[in-house]
Every structure is written in C-alpha cells, then in structure tokens.
XYZ file of C-alpha atoms in Angstrom:
213
model
C 159.891 243.737 185.734
C 161.532 242.850 189.233
C 158.712 241.142 191.337
C 158.752 242.240 194.963
C 158.251 239.974 198.167
C 156.923 241.638 201.210
C 156.215 239.283 204.254
C 154.413 241.196 206.816
C 154.059 237.982 209.191
C 156.502 238.098 211.793
C 158.932 235.263 212.753
C 157.210 233.954 215.622
C 153.375 234.520 213.893
C 154.418 231.587 211.110
C 153.020 228.478 211.651
C 153.720 225.375 210.964
C 153.037 223.580 207.324
C 152.333 220.147 209.281
C 148.213 219.913 209.977
C 148.626 219.014 213.334
C 151.529 220.208 215.520
C 153.485 217.705 217.791
C 152.932 219.909 220.617
C 149.040 219.687 220.014
C 149.187 216.051 220.148
C 151.425 215.458 222.999
C 148.287 217.899 225.345
C 145.777 215.796 223.404
C 147.643 212.287 224.646
C 148.653 213.820 228.051
C 145.209 214.849 229.014
C 144.185 211.469 227.696
C 146.399 209.474 229.697
C 145.484 211.010 232.589
C 141.888 210.766 232.253
C 142.404 207.081 231.889
C 144.783 206.866 235.158
C 142.042 208.295 237.108
C 139.141 206.161 235.747
C 141.382 203.434 236.861
C 142.285 205.174 240.265
C 138.431 205.187 240.442
C 137.399 202.011 239.770
C 139.998 200.424 242.155
C 138.732 202.387 244.484
C 135.169 201.360 244.069
C 136.443 198.064 244.281
C 138.607 198.254 247.364
C 136.209 199.348 249.024
C 133.711 196.611 247.830
C 136.296 194.145 248.869
C 136.532 195.814 252.133
C 132.494 195.361 253.001
C 132.429 192.084 251.453
C 135.659 191.122 253.812
C 133.739 192.815 257.129
C 130.501 190.678 256.507
C 132.804 187.433 256.115
C 134.581 188.146 259.152
C 131.891 188.958 261.053
C 130.195 185.883 259.785
C 133.186 183.891 260.171
C 133.015 184.850 263.940
C 129.621 183.763 264.246
C 130.141 180.414 262.660
C 133.777 180.135 265.237
C 131.668 180.595 268.155
C 128.795 178.009 267.126
C 132.158 175.373 266.036
C 133.433 176.233 269.335
C 130.067 175.279 271.346
C 130.140 172.149 268.996
C 133.184 171.043 270.250
C 132.495 171.523 273.670
C 129.406 169.222 273.299
C 130.890 166.866 271.434
C 134.170 166.777 274.271
C 131.644 166.367 277.222
C 129.730 163.677 275.132
C 132.789 162.031 274.379
C 133.532 161.855 278.414
C 130.153 161.184 280.030
C 130.017 157.915 277.062
C 132.986 157.057 278.438
C 132.124 157.133 281.996
C 128.576 155.273 280.821
C 130.643 152.502 279.048
C 132.985 151.998 282.057
C 129.978 151.677 284.332
C 129.070 149.346 281.399
C 131.919 147.123 281.534
C 132.053 146.764 284.948
C 128.423 145.849 285.081
C 128.513 143.447 282.511
C 131.413 141.507 284.204
C 129.808 141.164 287.728
C 127.900 138.070 288.496
C 123.749 138.554 289.679
C 124.616 135.500 291.841
C 120.841 134.843 291.576
C 121.246 131.882 289.270
C 123.899 130.894 291.023
C 122.476 130.546 294.402
C 119.167 128.734 293.001
C 121.437 126.317 291.469
C 123.243 125.802 294.681
C 119.929 124.631 296.543
C 119.250 121.663 294.178
C 122.376 120.378 294.480
C 123.404 120.586 298.321
C 122.653 116.848 299.465
C 120.196 116.431 302.167
C 122.711 114.998 304.632
C 124.699 118.036 304.360
C 123.931 120.995 306.431
C 125.510 124.521 305.860
C 127.355 126.989 308.416
C 128.567 129.824 306.053
C 128.481 130.605 302.945
C 130.512 133.386 301.807
C 131.348 134.981 298.263
C 134.960 137.068 297.835
C 135.562 139.418 295.199
C 138.564 141.221 293.930
C 140.222 142.829 290.936
C 143.046 141.604 289.314
C 144.884 141.666 285.889
C 144.938 138.849 283.894
C 146.985 139.166 280.538
C 146.894 142.899 280.977
C 143.327 143.110 281.009
C 141.289 144.162 284.187
C 138.738 141.274 284.859
C 136.909 140.406 288.630
C 137.578 137.139 290.173
C 135.054 135.685 292.672
C 135.744 133.140 294.989
C 132.929 131.154 297.099
C 133.506 129.984 300.847
C 131.591 127.043 301.722
C 131.283 125.572 305.127
C 129.360 122.777 306.363
C 128.734 119.313 308.503
C 128.165 116.053 306.411
C 125.529 114.006 308.342
C 125.345 111.205 306.609
C 126.640 107.573 307.020
C 128.916 108.341 304.004
C 130.176 111.596 304.772
C 133.084 111.785 302.486
C 131.001 110.851 300.015
C 128.849 113.199 300.369
C 131.164 116.404 300.568
C 132.571 114.846 297.265
C 129.547 114.593 295.250
C 128.809 118.329 296.480
C 132.394 118.913 295.307
C 131.671 117.278 291.895
C 128.221 119.032 291.584
C 129.502 122.721 291.775
C 132.057 121.613 288.745
C 129.544 120.361 286.654
C 125.837 121.422 287.327
C 123.947 123.813 285.389
C 124.274 127.320 286.830
C 128.099 126.491 287.758
C 129.315 124.352 284.937
C 130.112 127.735 282.771
C 131.529 129.958 285.246
C 133.202 127.805 287.641
C 137.079 127.235 287.272
C 137.668 125.043 290.090
C 135.926 123.488 293.101
C 138.344 121.507 295.430
C 138.034 120.570 299.432
C 140.598 122.685 301.903
C 143.058 120.831 302.703
C 142.710 119.415 306.504
C 139.324 120.987 306.708
C 137.770 117.303 306.654
C 137.569 116.773 310.409
C 135.475 115.063 312.847
C 132.677 116.975 314.060
C 133.222 118.640 317.406
C 129.586 119.546 317.664
C 128.457 117.817 321.592
C 125.019 116.115 319.367
C 127.730 115.109 316.422
C 128.181 110.943 315.778
C 131.504 109.832 315.634
C 131.253 109.366 311.936
C 130.044 113.258 310.966
C 132.474 115.419 310.221
C 132.582 119.253 309.022
C 134.549 120.352 305.844
C 135.175 123.544 304.263
C 135.189 123.832 299.814
C 136.820 126.496 298.127
C 135.127 127.571 294.454
C 136.967 129.581 292.376
C 135.307 131.268 289.592
C 136.522 131.901 286.063
C 137.859 135.677 285.562
C 135.644 138.115 284.152
C 137.238 140.591 281.973
C 136.055 144.041 282.358
C 136.174 145.241 278.388
C 134.270 148.639 277.338
C 133.907 149.658 274.009
C 136.420 152.783 274.310
C 138.874 149.804 275.027
C 138.306 147.948 272.511
C 138.462 150.494 270.007
C-alpha cells in the first residue's frame, strides 16, 4: 500500500525548527541596548545638571571669597604702608637727642669764672657706613674772667668729654683754633680771655624695624 503525504503549508508558512529565531533574539538585544543607552543618557544628563548647579554655586561662593580676599589684601597693604611710615617716624624720634640731660649737666660743669655769651646747637643728616645718621654739634662761646683763664677753659673742655650726660654721647670737644684771645670788652682785665669750644657728638644712626628686616 502506498502512503501519500500532502503538505498543506506553503513554503513561506513553514516555521523554523529552532525554538527561538535569530531575528527575534536580535530584536530583543537591540531593544535592551537601546533602553540601556537611554538610561545612561538620562543619568548623564541628570549628573550634568547637578554638576552645573554645583559649579554655579561654587562660582558664586568664589566671587564672594575673592572680593573678601581683595579687601583683606587692600587692608594689609594699607597697614604695611602705615607701619612703614610709623617705623620711619619712630626711627627718627629714637635717634634724636632730647638735650634736657645735657643742658642740666652743662650747668653743673661750667666754672664760676666763665661767663657764657653764646650756645648754639647744630644738626645735620649724613651717611655713616651707608646708614643714615644724625650728627649733632654744640658751639660754645664765652669769657674767662678768672685769674687762670686758660686753665678754666681747659677744665671746661675736659668736663665736656668726661662728665655724666656728656661722656656717653660726646665724640670730641676742643677750643677753636685762634679763638682764645684777649677779651675786647671795655671792662675786661688784661688777663681776661674770650674763647670758643666746638663739641661734636657721636653719630646717632637711624635704624627702623623695616630697615632691619
């Protein structure tokens, strides 16, 4: 007996013997990949927005901080300038002489036989070893009317170098050449003399805190 087989399915209607077709898998994989990419894009967009927001906040904060920093720098510069001026003034004040101690001491060392006719104090600014210094001087003029005028003048000269109030600050004291002469006053005795003594004080260097740094 012959068996007769009849296919009622068209060629295009036949199914693959595979449980899942490759085309179906490709569609699934493609859809999943697209979903993953979409999720990644959304996450990156959210992160970018957050980063932009944080950056804006930081820029605002930095602008405030920068203004404060500039203000602090301005005050620091003004303070340094003011302090430099103050140090200059203090430096000059410290190197000056008050003269009170010297004038008080001067009254004690002048012999009774000497009559002062002039007392002048000079001041000049010079460089001493490349450092600014004030140089003071004292010019003394007078009459010696004792019985030993030369000795009296020599004693005054010596006291200007050795007496308290002078020994610490005086560099030299000497009778001006040609100044020890006969007193021309009408009431002067033959042995009376006039004289002039020049006193040089030790340089008083000006050193400020800023110069020392």
